[in-house]
Amino acid sequence: MIDVYLYSGFLGSGKTSLLLNSIAQLKAAGKKPAVLMNEFGELPVDSDSVSASGDVPLKELLSGCICCTGSEKTEAQLQALLEDYEGIDVILIETTGAAHPVEALDAVYSPLFADRLQVKGIVTVADAPRWLNREELSPRIHSLMLEQIRHAHIIALNKSDLVTDSQLATISMELANLNTSAPIVQTVKGKLDFSFIEKTLSAEKSAQQPIISGKNLPLSSKVILFLNPVKKEDVESWTASLPDTVYRMKGYIPIEGVKNPMLFQYAYGMVNWMPEYVKMPERLVVIGEGIEQIEWID
């Protein structure tokens, strides 16, 4: 499986600097990294820097948020990375500064490649000077910045050279109060040892606990395979019987009397079916807490 790391953080915090440093370290270690970049505007400004860094497989998602309307495009770009390039060891995903990190993971947990990608975790870049002046932000943006910190597995406190030692100590304490489980590393120009990221995220969780929620509750992902066609009403009855700790399901389910598997989506208690016009992999990805024992009852 290919390891996937999500780089989160507010606009201008230094995510691209961290990304470029990670690419250089991975290549020096003899590994082949690939990159998916989510640009906020129409021009691939940041991804030009990645292109200039050498022969690195790169896909872009322009002028669309990876975590909402761009989810299907994100799946397509990830699929293209996997199909167009061979020998990829690591995929680094840089979100826009406007992306909620957990929602951004939704596109990565696609049933199209659930058996090929392993999400290792979220690295959030916090901008030290901006954090000091965060109260000047609008309430919505302020809230997003807090969410990016809360859901991090590692926090890179960047631009630490632009604040005083006293301010740095205060910022570190405030970030630690928001996220008690993520290590905080002070960085300058996004320089962070990738081996630290790799070792920290490998030690922090097992394959059954790929991400940790803001409440420090383990979120798991599980793939359910369908060997035979089923009835839609049976799927909906099964869905209704699941515990409230199942938050999201997405996949392609073979339905009796229907030529191709149908796209099935579940979120916040709502079920949605959509027809597919090509043959898709017959599997369902389930995301939630304590879902290891959930199985399809045929």
PDB file of C-alpha atoms in Angstrom:
ATOM      1  CA  MET A   1       0.000   0.000   0.000  1.00  0.00           C
ATOM      2  CA  ILE A   2       1.064   3.593  -0.628  1.00  0.00           C
ATOM      3  CA  ASP A   3       1.360   5.855   2.413  1.00  0.00           C
ATOM      4  CA  VAL A   4      -0.593   9.128   2.232  1.00  0.00           C
ATOM      5  CA  TYR A   5       0.175  12.233   4.291  1.00  0.00           C
ATOM      6  CA  LEU A   6      -2.144  15.240   4.390  1.00  0.00           C
ATOM      7  CA  TYR A   7      -0.568  18.691   4.844  1.00  0.00           C
ATOM      8  CA  SER A   8      -3.031  21.152   6.337  1.00  0.00           C
ATOM      9  CA  GLY A   9      -2.812  24.730   7.561  1.00  0.00           C
ATOM     10  CA  PHE A  10      -4.094  28.223   6.992  1.00  0.00           C
ATOM     11  CA  LEU A  11      -3.291  30.266   3.873  1.00  0.00           C
ATOM     12  CA  GLY A  12       0.322  31.405   3.834  1.00  0.00           C
ATOM     13  CA  SER A  13       1.376  29.323   6.817  1.00  0.00           C
ATOM     14  CA  GLY A  14       4.190  27.545   4.986  1.00  0.00           C
ATOM     15  CA  LYS A  15       2.613  24.300   3.748  1.00  0.00           C
ATOM     16  CA  THR A  16       4.361  24.457   0.383  1.00  0.00           C
ATOM     17  CA  SER A  17       7.742  25.031   2.038  1.00  0.00           C
ATOM     18  CA  LEU A  18       7.129  21.957   4.196  1.00  0.00           C
ATOM     19  CA  LEU A  19       6.051  20.015   1.111  1.00  0.00           C
ATOM     20  CA  LEU A  20       9.173  20.931  -0.871  1.00  0.00           C
ATOM     21  CA  ASN A  21      11.422  20.006   2.047  1.00  0.00           C
ATOM     22  CA  SER A  22       9.639  16.662   2.396  1.00  0.00           C
ATOM     23  CA  ILE A  23      10.021  15.948  -1.320  1.00  0.00           C
ATOM     24  CA  ALA A  24      13.744  16.645  -1.193  1.00  0.00           C
ATOM     25  CA  GLN A  25      14.216  14.368   1.827  1.00  0.00           C
ATOM     26  CA  LEU A  26      12.184  11.531   0.322  1.00  0.00           C
ATOM     27  CA  LYS A  27      14.130  11.675  -2.940  1.00  0.00           C
ATOM     28  CA  ALA A  28      17.431  11.743  -1.033  1.00  0.00           C
ATOM     29  CA  ALA A  29      16.292   8.585   0.762  1.00  0.00           C
ATOM     30  CA  GLY A  30      15.724   6.853  -2.577  1.00  0.00           C
ATOM     31  CA  LYS A  31      11.929   7.014  -2.417  1.00  0.00           C
ATOM     32  CA  LYS A  32       9.528   8.177  -5.111  1.00  0.00           C
ATOM     33  CA  PRO A  33       7.042  10.756  -3.783  1.00  0.00           C
ATOM     34  CA  ALA A  34       3.977  11.969  -5.661  1.00  0.00           C
ATOM     35  CA  VAL A  35       2.010  15.127  -4.948  1.00  0.00           C
ATOM     36  CA  LEU A  36      -1.607  16.239  -5.154  1.00  0.00           C
ATOM     37  CA  MET A  37      -1.961  19.989  -4.708  1.00  0.00           C
ATOM     38  CA  ASN A  38      -5.214  21.827  -4.113  1.00  0.00           C
ATOM     39  CA  GLU A  39      -4.748  25.396  -5.364  1.00  0.00           C
ATOM     40  CA  PHE A  40      -7.215  28.075  -4.287  1.00  0.00           C
ATOM     41  CA  GLY A  41      -7.250  29.986  -7.597  1.00  0.00           C
ATOM     42  CA  GLU A  42      -7.114  29.283 -11.306  1.00  0.00           C
ATOM     43  CA  LEU A  43      -3.316  29.442 -11.593  1.00  0.00           C
ATOM     44  CA  PRO A  44      -1.049  26.692 -10.272  1.00  0.00           C
ATOM     45  CA  VAL A  45       1.267  29.057  -8.394  1.00  0.00           C
ATOM     46  CA  ASP A  46       2.444  26.716  -5.634  1.00  0.00           C
ATOM     47  CA  SER A  47       2.524  23.622  -7.836  1.00  0.00           C
ATOM     48  CA  ASP A  48       4.979  25.393 -10.135  1.00  0.00           C
ATOM     49  CA  SER A  49       7.447  25.175  -7.263  1.00  0.00           C
ATOM     50  CA  VAL A  50       6.910  21.423  -7.046  1.00  0.00           C
ATOM     51  CA  SER A  51       7.387  21.041 -10.789  1.00  0.00           C
ATOM     52  CA  ALA A  52      10.659  22.927 -10.516  1.00  0.00           C
ATOM     53  CA  SER A  53      11.874  20.542  -7.810  1.00  0.00           C
ATOM     54  CA  GLY A  54      12.463  17.765 -10.315  1.00  0.00           C
ATOM     55  CA  ASP A  55      10.805  14.649 -11.635  1.00  0.00           C
ATOM     56  CA  VAL A  56       7.933  14.365  -9.159  1.00  0.00           C
ATOM     57  CA  PRO A  57       4.520  12.988 -10.244  1.00  0.00           C
ATOM     58  CA  LEU A  58       2.088  15.863  -9.711  1.00  0.00           C
ATOM     59  CA  LYS A  59      -1.646  16.365 -10.063  1.00  0.00           C
ATOM     60  CA  GLU A  60      -3.521  19.582  -9.363  1.00  0.00           C
ATOM     61  CA  LEU A  61      -7.003  20.546  -8.259  1.00  0.00           C
ATOM     62  CA  LEU A  62      -7.537  24.162  -9.221  1.00  0.00           C
ATOM     63  CA  SER A  63     -10.209  26.584  -8.043  1.00  0.00           C
ATOM     64  CA  GLY A  64     -12.128  24.043  -6.003  1.00  0.00           C
ATOM     65  CA  CYS A  65     -11.989  22.856  -2.418  1.00  0.00           C
ATOM     66  CA  ILE A  66     -10.677  19.337  -1.926  1.00  0.00           C
ATOM     67  CA  CYS A  67     -13.176  18.798   0.897  1.00  0.00           C
ATOM     68  CA  CYS A  68     -16.498  19.765  -0.707  1.00  0.00           C
ATOM     69  CA  THR A  69     -17.407  20.278  -4.373  1.00  0.00           C
ATOM     70  CA  GLY A  70     -13.965  19.096  -5.426  1.00  0.00           C
ATOM     71  CA  SER A  71     -14.258  15.677  -3.820  1.00  0.00           C
ATOM     72  CA  GLU A  72     -15.007  13.806  -7.057  1.00  0.00           C
ATOM     73  CA  LYS A  73     -12.264  15.704  -8.900  1.00  0.00           C
ATOM     74  CA  THR A  74      -9.873  14.810  -6.096  1.00  0.00           C
ATOM     75  CA  GLU A  75     -10.726  11.130  -6.497  1.00  0.00           C
ATOM     76  CA  ALA A  76     -10.101  11.424 -10.238  1.00  0.00           C
ATOM     77  CA  GLN A  77      -6.717  13.073  -9.728  1.00  0.00           C
ATOM     78  CA  LEU A  78      -5.636  10.484  -7.173  1.00  0.00           C
ATOM     79  CA  GLN A  79      -6.746   7.730  -9.524  1.00  0.00           C
ATOM     80  CA  ALA A  80      -4.733   9.373 -12.293  1.00  0.00           C
ATOM     81  CA  LEU A  81      -1.626   9.432 -10.079  1.00  0.00           C
ATOM     82  CA  LEU A  82      -1.975   5.723  -9.427  1.00  0.00           C
ATOM     83  CA  GLU A  83      -2.638   4.819 -13.048  1.00  0.00           C
ATOM     84  CA  ASP A  84      -0.185   7.181 -14.778  1.00  0.00           C
ATOM     85  CA  TYR A  85       2.883   6.577 -12.630  1.00  0.00           C
ATOM     86  CA  GLU A  86       4.579   3.427 -11.398  1.00  0.00           C
ATOM     87  CA  GLY A  87       6.638   2.862  -8.276  1.00  0.00           C
ATOM     88  CA  ILE A  88       5.136   5.612  -6.113  1.00  0.00           C
ATOM     89  CA  ASP A  89       6.102   5.128  -2.463  1.00  0.00           C
ATOM     90  CA  VAL A  90       4.448   8.127  -0.806  1.00  0.00           C
ATOM     91  CA  ILE A  91       1.662  10.564  -1.752  1.00  0.00           C
ATOM     92  CA  LEU A  92       1.740  14.025  -0.195  1.00  0.00           C
ATOM     93  CA  ILE A  93      -1.507  15.998  -0.370  1.00  0.00           C
ATOM     94  CA  GLU A  94      -1.409  19.743   0.228  1.00  0.00           C
ATOM     95  CA  THR A  95      -4.845  21.231   0.869  1.00  0.00           C
ATOM     96  CA  THR A  96      -5.823  24.848   0.416  1.00  0.00           C
ATOM     97  CA  GLY A  97      -5.789  27.021   3.503  1.00  0.00           C
ATOM     98  CA  ALA A  98      -9.589  26.958   3.367  1.00  0.00           C
ATOM     99  CA  ALA A  99      -9.917  23.180   3.721  1.00  0.00           C
ATOM    100  CA  HIS A 100     -11.148  21.373   6.815  1.00  0.00           C
ATOM    101  CA  PRO A 101      -8.596  18.558   7.276  1.00  0.00           C
ATOM    102  CA  VAL A 102     -10.994  15.755   8.245  1.00  0.00           C
ATOM    103  CA  GLU A 103     -13.385  16.556   5.407  1.00  0.00           C
ATOM    104  CA  ALA A 104     -10.415  16.560   3.040  1.00  0.00           C
ATOM    105  CA  LEU A 105      -9.731  12.949   4.010  1.00  0.00           C
ATOM    106  CA  ASP A 106     -13.147  11.944   2.671  1.00  0.00           C
ATOM    107  CA  ALA A 107     -11.890  12.015  -0.910  1.00  0.00           C
ATOM    108  CA  VAL A 108      -8.872   9.905   0.014  1.00  0.00           C
ATOM    109  CA  TYR A 109     -11.083   7.207   1.515  1.00  0.00           C
ATOM    110  CA  SER A 110     -12.559   6.457  -1.896  1.00  0.00           C
ATOM    111  CA  PRO A 111     -13.652   2.872  -2.599  1.00  0.00           C
ATOM    112  CA  LEU A 112     -11.855   3.170  -5.920  1.00  0.00           C
ATOM    113  CA  PHE A 113      -8.493   2.764  -4.218  1.00  0.00           C
ATOM    114  CA  ALA A 114      -9.230   1.923  -0.594  1.00  0.00           C
ATOM    115  CA  ASP A 115      -7.039  -1.164  -0.900  1.00  0.00           C
ATOM    116  CA  ARG A 116      -4.093   0.783  -2.337  1.00  0.00           C
ATOM    117  CA  LEU A 117      -3.759   3.835  -0.082  1.00  0.00           C
ATOM    118  CA  GLN A 118      -3.013   4.007   3.620  1.00  0.00           C
ATOM    119  CA  VAL A 119      -3.656   7.361   5.278  1.00  0.00           C
ATOM    120  CA  LYS A 120      -0.917   7.934   7.829  1.00  0.00           C
ATOM    121  CA  GLY A 121      -2.148  11.211   9.264  1.00  0.00           C
ATOM    122  CA  ILE A 122      -2.454  14.991   9.175  1.00  0.00           C
ATOM    123  CA  VAL A 123       0.421  17.449   9.548  1.00  0.00           C
ATOM    124  CA  THR A 124      -0.896  20.941  10.259  1.00  0.00           C
ATOM    125  CA  VAL A 125       1.316  23.978   9.740  1.00  0.00           C
ATOM    126  CA  ALA A 126       0.574  26.754  12.235  1.00  0.00           C
ATOM    127  CA  ASP A 127       1.731  30.285  11.415  1.00  0.00           C
ATOM    128  CA  ALA A 128       3.229  31.717  14.640  1.00  0.00           C
ATOM    129  CA  PRO A 129       2.783  35.466  13.881  1.00  0.00           C
ATOM    130  CA  ARG A 130      -0.717  34.950  12.504  1.00  0.00           C
ATOM    131  CA  TRP A 131      -1.681  32.923  15.565  1.00  0.00           C
ATOM    132  CA  LEU A 132      -0.804  35.907  17.765  1.00  0.00           C
ATOM    133  CA  ASN A 133      -3.196  38.043  15.705  1.00  0.00           C
ATOM    134  CA  ARG A 134      -5.889  35.406  15.146  1.00  0.00           C
ATOM    135  CA  GLU A 135      -8.583  37.492  16.880  1.00  0.00           C
ATOM    136  CA  GLU A 136      -8.418  39.887  13.929  1.00  0.00           C
ATOM    137  CA  LEU A 137      -9.740  37.148  11.636  1.00  0.00           C
ATOM    138  CA  SER A 138     -13.425  36.742  10.875  1.00  0.00           C
ATOM    139  CA  PRO A 139     -15.261  34.297  13.185  1.00  0.00           C
ATOM    140  CA  ARG A 140     -15.579  31.729  10.400  1.00  0.00           C
ATOM    141  CA  ILE A 141     -11.890  31.817   9.476  1.00  0.00           C
ATOM    142  CA  HIS A 142     -10.883  31.841  13.124  1.00  0.00           C
ATOM    143  CA  SER A 143     -12.982  28.717  13.688  1.00  0.00           C
ATOM    144  CA  LEU A 144     -11.409  26.983  10.666  1.00  0.00           C
ATOM    145  CA  MET A 145      -7.911  27.703  11.975  1.00  0.00           C
ATOM    146  CA  LEU A 146      -8.820  26.159  15.327  1.00  0.00           C
ATOM    147  CA  GLU A 147     -10.229  23.061  13.601  1.00  0.00           C
ATOM    148  CA  GLN A 148      -7.042  22.636  11.597  1.00  0.00           C
ATOM    149  CA  ILE A 149      -5.084  22.609  14.856  1.00  0.00           C
ATOM    150  CA  ARG A 150      -7.496  20.310  16.705  1.00  0.00           C
ATOM    151  CA  HIS A 151      -7.401  17.602  14.057  1.00  0.00           C
ATOM    152  CA  ALA A 152      -3.630  17.507  13.547  1.00  0.00           C
ATOM    153  CA  HIS A 153      -1.491  14.502  14.357  1.00  0.00           C
ATOM    154  CA  ILE A 154       1.632  16.675  14.170  1.00  0.00           C
ATOM    155  CA  ILE A 155       1.750  20.475  14.475  1.00  0.00           C
ATOM    156  CA  ALA A 156       4.590  22.340  12.758  1.00  0.00           C
ATOM    157  CA  LEU A 157       4.782  25.729  14.488  1.00  0.00           C
ATOM    158  CA  ASN A 158       6.263  27.593  11.548  1.00  0.00           C
ATOM    159  CA  LYS A 159       7.883  31.051  11.306  1.00  0.00           C
ATOM    160  CA  SER A 160       9.035  30.561  14.880  1.00  0.00           C
ATOM    161  CA  ASP A 161      11.943  32.896  14.169  1.00  0.00           C
ATOM    162  CA  LEU A 162       9.526  35.803  13.690  1.00  0.00           C
ATOM    163  CA  VAL A 163       8.255  35.874  17.291  1.00  0.00           C
ATOM    164  CA  THR A 164      10.008  36.265  20.635  1.00  0.00           C
ATOM    165  CA  ASP A 165      10.914  33.357  22.876  1.00  0.00           C
ATOM    166  CA  SER A 166       8.196  34.422  25.299  1.00  0.00           C
ATOM    167  CA  GLN A 167       5.587  34.585  22.536  1.00  0.00           C
ATOM    168  CA  LEU A 168       6.749  31.212  21.208  1.00  0.00           C
ATOM    169  CA  ALA A 169       6.266  29.632  24.625  1.00  0.00           C
ATOM    170  CA  THR A 170       2.775  31.127  24.903  1.00  0.00           C
ATOM    171  CA  ILE A 171       1.759  29.970  21.416  1.00  0.00           C
ATOM    172  CA  SER A 172       3.048  26.444  22.083  1.00  0.00           C
ATOM    173  CA  MET A 173       1.053  26.251  25.309  1.00  0.00           C
ATOM    174  CA  GLU A 174      -2.126  27.484  23.613  1.00  0.00           C
ATOM    175  CA  LEU A 175      -1.756  24.976  20.766  1.00  0.00           C
ATOM    176  CA  ALA A 176      -1.112  22.166  23.262  1.00  0.00           C
ATOM    177  CA  ASN A 177      -4.307  23.081  25.100  1.00  0.00           C
ATOM    178  CA  LEU A 178      -6.261  22.785  21.832  1.00  0.00           C
ATOM    179  CA  ASN A 179      -4.676  19.483  20.838  1.00  0.00           C
ATOM    180  CA  THR A 180      -3.283  17.422  23.697  1.00  0.00           C
ATOM    181  CA  SER A 181      -2.091  14.489  21.561  1.00  0.00           C
ATOM    182  CA  ALA A 182      -0.137  16.096  18.701  1.00  0.00           C
ATOM    183  CA  PRO A 183       3.570  16.857  19.158  1.00  0.00           C
ATOM    184  CA  ILE A 184       4.434  20.503  18.441  1.00  0.00           C
ATOM    185  CA  VAL A 185       7.637  21.114  16.484  1.00  0.00           C
ATOM    186  CA  GLN A 186       9.007  24.635  16.060  1.00  0.00           C
ATOM    187  CA  THR A 187      10.083  25.176  12.457  1.00  0.00           C
ATOM    188  CA  VAL A 188      11.584  27.861  10.232  1.00  0.00           C
ATOM    189  CA  LYS A 189      10.734  27.961   6.513  1.00  0.00           C
ATOM    190  CA  GLY A 190       8.917  24.634   6.806  1.00  0.00           C
ATOM    191  CA  LYS A 191      12.037  22.622   7.634  1.00  0.00           C
ATOM    192  CA  LEU A 192      10.894  19.464   9.389  1.00  0.00           C
ATOM    193  CA  ASP A 193      12.605  16.085   9.302  1.00  0.00           C
ATOM    194  CA  PHE A 194      10.329  13.769   7.311  1.00  0.00           C
ATOM    195  CA  SER A 195      11.661  10.755   9.179  1.00  0.00           C
ATOM    196  CA  PHE A 196      10.205  12.345  12.321  1.00  0.00           C
ATOM    197  CA  ILE A 197       6.811  12.631  10.606  1.00  0.00           C
ATOM    198  CA  GLU A 198       7.049   9.053   9.400  1.00  0.00           C
ATOM    199  CA  LYS A 199       8.112   7.573  12.743  1.00  0.00           C
ATOM    200  CA  THR A 200       5.644   9.631  14.786  1.00  0.00           C
ATOM    201  CA  LEU A 201       2.627   8.694  12.693  1.00  0.00           C
ATOM    202  CA  SER A 202       3.663   5.045  12.446  1.00  0.00           C
ATOM    203  CA  ALA A 203       4.037   4.784  16.214  1.00  0.00           C
ATOM    204  CA  GLU A 204       0.907   6.748  17.037  1.00  0.00           C
ATOM    205  CA  LYS A 205      -1.678   4.441  15.535  1.00  0.00           C
ATOM    206  CA  SER A 206      -2.320   1.089  13.971  1.00  0.00           C
ATOM    207  CA  ALA A 207      -4.071   0.364  10.690  1.00  0.00           C
ATOM    208  CA  GLN A 208      -7.324   0.132  12.649  1.00  0.00           C
ATOM    209  CA  GLN A 209      -6.960   3.740  13.839  1.00  0.00           C
ATOM    210  CA  PRO A 210      -5.964   5.819  10.820  1.00  0.00           C
ATOM    211  CA  ILE A 211      -7.055   9.208  12.167  1.00  0.00           C
ATOM    212  CA  ILE A 212      -7.862  10.744  15.518  1.00  0.00           C
ATOM    213  CA  SER A 213     -10.804  13.100  15.880  1.00  0.00           C
ATOM    214  CA  GLY A 214     -10.745  16.440  17.656  1.00  0.00           C
ATOM    215  CA  LYS A 215     -12.208  14.720  20.705  1.00  0.00           C
ATOM    216  CA  ASN A 216      -9.298  12.270  20.699  1.00  0.00           C
ATOM    217  CA  LEU A 217     -11.629   9.407  19.785  1.00  0.00           C
ATOM    218  CA  PRO A 218     -10.278   6.884  17.290  1.00  0.00           C
ATOM    219  CA  LEU A 219     -11.823   7.001  13.826  1.00  0.00           C
ATOM    220  CA  SER A 220     -11.449   3.832  11.793  1.00  0.00           C
ATOM    221  CA  SER A 221     -12.001   2.996   8.149  1.00  0.00           C
ATOM    222  CA  LYS A 222     -13.123  -0.408   6.963  1.00  0.00           C
ATOM    223  CA  VAL A 223     -13.719  -1.893   3.521  1.00  0.00           C
ATOM    224  CA  ILE A 224     -16.708  -4.200   3.007  1.00  0.00           C
ATOM    225  CA  LEU A 225     -16.766  -6.386  -0.100  1.00  0.00           C
ATOM    226  CA  PHE A 226     -19.909  -7.565  -1.895  1.00  0.00           C
ATOM    227  CA  LEU A 227     -19.564 -10.944  -3.572  1.00  0.00           C
ATOM    228  CA  ASN A 228     -23.136 -11.121  -4.891  1.00  0.00           C
ATOM    229  CA  PRO A 229     -25.871  -8.650  -5.935  1.00  0.00           C
ATOM    230  CA  VAL A 230     -28.136  -7.505  -3.099  1.00  0.00           C
ATOM    231  CA  LYS A 231     -31.460  -5.713  -2.704  1.00  0.00           C
ATOM    232  CA  LYS A 232     -31.527  -1.965  -2.097  1.00  0.00           C
ATOM    233  CA  GLU A 233     -34.057  -2.363   0.703  1.00  0.00           C
ATOM    234  CA  ASP A 234     -31.763  -4.865   2.438  1.00  0.00           C
ATOM    235  CA  VAL A 235     -28.889  -2.383   2.284  1.00  0.00           C
ATOM    236  CA  GLU A 236     -31.060   0.390   3.705  1.00  0.00           C
ATOM    237  CA  SER A 237     -32.346  -1.856   6.492  1.00  0.00           C
ATOM    238  CA  TRP A 238     -28.781  -2.844   7.328  1.00  0.00           C
ATOM    239  CA  THR A 239     -27.740   0.802   7.295  1.00  0.00           C
ATOM    240  CA  ALA A 240     -30.554   1.711   9.696  1.00  0.00           C
ATOM    241  CA  SER A 241     -29.345  -0.977  12.102  1.00  0.00           C
ATOM    242  CA  LEU A 242     -25.807   0.408  12.317  1.00  0.00           C
ATOM    243  CA  PRO A 243     -24.690   2.297  15.445  1.00  0.00           C
ATOM    244  CA  ASP A 244     -24.551   6.085  15.542  1.00  0.00           C
ATOM    245  CA  THR A 245     -20.765   5.852  15.549  1.00  0.00           C
ATOM    246  CA  VAL A 246     -20.839   5.178  11.792  1.00  0.00           C
ATOM    247  CA  TYR A 247     -20.419   8.666  10.324  1.00  0.00           C
ATOM    248  CA  ARG A 248     -19.732   8.115   6.647  1.00  0.00           C
ATOM    249  CA  MET A 249     -20.083   5.376   4.040  1.00  0.00           C
ATOM    250  CA  LYS A 250     -19.304   5.521   0.358  1.00  0.00           C
ATOM    251  CA  GLY A 251     -18.947   2.838  -2.265  1.00  0.00           C
ATOM    252  CA  TYR A 252     -20.343   0.848  -5.168  1.00  0.00           C
ATOM    253  CA  ILE A 253     -22.873  -1.863  -4.365  1.00  0.00           C
ATOM    254  CA  PRO A 254     -24.129  -4.501  -6.843  1.00  0.00           C
ATOM    255  CA  ILE A 255     -27.937  -4.383  -6.901  1.00  0.00           C
ATOM    256  CA  GLU A 256     -30.187  -7.168  -8.134  1.00  0.00           C
ATOM    257  CA  GLY A 257     -31.531  -6.397 -11.609  1.00  0.00           C
ATOM    258  CA  VAL A 258     -29.142  -3.469 -12.192  1.00  0.00           C
ATOM    259  CA  LYS A 259     -26.324  -3.863 -14.722  1.00  0.00           C
ATOM    260  CA  ASN A 260     -23.598  -1.891 -12.957  1.00  0.00           C
ATOM    261  CA  PRO A 261     -22.975  -1.401  -9.225  1.00  0.00           C
ATOM    262  CA  MET A 262     -24.737   1.694  -7.903  1.00  0.00           C
ATOM    263  CA  LEU A 263     -22.971   4.502  -6.064  1.00  0.00           C
ATOM    264  CA  PHE A 264     -24.095   4.441  -2.432  1.00  0.00           C
ATOM    265  CA  GLN A 265     -23.438   7.313  -0.042  1.00  0.00           C
ATOM    266  CA  TYR A 266     -24.340   7.731   3.610  1.00  0.00           C
ATOM    267  CA  ALA A 267     -23.663  10.748   5.823  1.00  0.00           C
ATOM    268  CA  TYR A 268     -25.322  12.029   8.980  1.00  0.00           C
ATOM    269  CA  GLY A 269     -28.172   9.545   8.701  1.00  0.00           C
ATOM    270  CA  MET A 270     -28.960  10.329   5.067  1.00  0.00           C
ATOM    271  CA  VAL A 271     -28.764   7.723   2.279  1.00  0.00           C
ATOM    272  CA  ASN A 272     -28.234   8.528  -1.383  1.00  0.00           C
ATOM    273  CA  TRP A 273     -28.155   6.213  -4.417  1.00  0.00           C
ATOM    274  CA  MET A 274     -26.876   7.117  -7.886  1.00  0.00           C
ATOM    275  CA  PRO A 275     -26.630   4.971 -11.032  1.00  0.00           C
ATOM    276  CA  GLU A 276     -23.252   4.213 -12.602  1.00  0.00           C
ATOM    277  CA  TYR A 277     -22.788   3.601 -16.311  1.00  0.00           C
ATOM    278  CA  VAL A 278     -19.517   1.690 -16.108  1.00  0.00           C
ATOM    279  CA  LYS A 279     -18.373  -1.291 -14.057  1.00  0.00           C
ATOM    280  CA  MET A 280     -17.001  -0.097 -10.695  1.00  0.00           C
ATOM    281  CA  PRO A 281     -15.284  -1.998  -7.862  1.00  0.00           C
ATOM    282  CA  GLU A 282     -17.927  -3.617  -5.664  1.00  0.00           C
ATOM    283  CA  ARG A 283     -16.903  -2.412  -2.223  1.00  0.00           C
ATOM    284  CA  LEU A 284     -18.004  -0.013   0.465  1.00  0.00           C
ATOM    285  CA  VAL A 285     -15.800   2.149   2.692  1.00  0.00           C
ATOM    286  CA  VAL A 286     -17.131   2.715   6.220  1.00  0.00           C
ATOM    287  CA  ILE A 287     -15.731   5.479   8.470  1.00  0.00           C
ATOM    288  CA  GLY A 288     -16.564   5.832  12.140  1.00  0.00           C
ATOM    289  CA  GLU A 289     -15.620   4.933  15.704  1.00  0.00           C
ATOM    290  CA  GLY A 290     -15.369   1.354  16.936  1.00  0.00           C
ATOM    291  CA  ILE A 291     -16.516  -0.134  13.636  1.00  0.00           C
ATOM    292  CA  GLU A 292     -14.130  -3.103  13.524  1.00  0.00           C
ATOM    293  CA  GLN A 293     -16.943  -5.623  14.137  1.00  0.00           C
ATOM    294  CA  ILE A 294     -19.316  -4.263  11.495  1.00  0.00           C
ATOM    295  CA  GLU A 295     -19.966  -6.732   8.668  1.00  0.00           C
ATOM    296  CA  TRP A 296     -22.407  -7.059   5.809  1.00  0.00           C
ATOM    297  CA  ILE A 297     -24.960  -9.745   6.649  1.00  0.00           C
ATOM    298  CA  ASP A 298     -25.695 -11.618   3.420  1.00  0.00           C
TER     299      ASP A 298
END
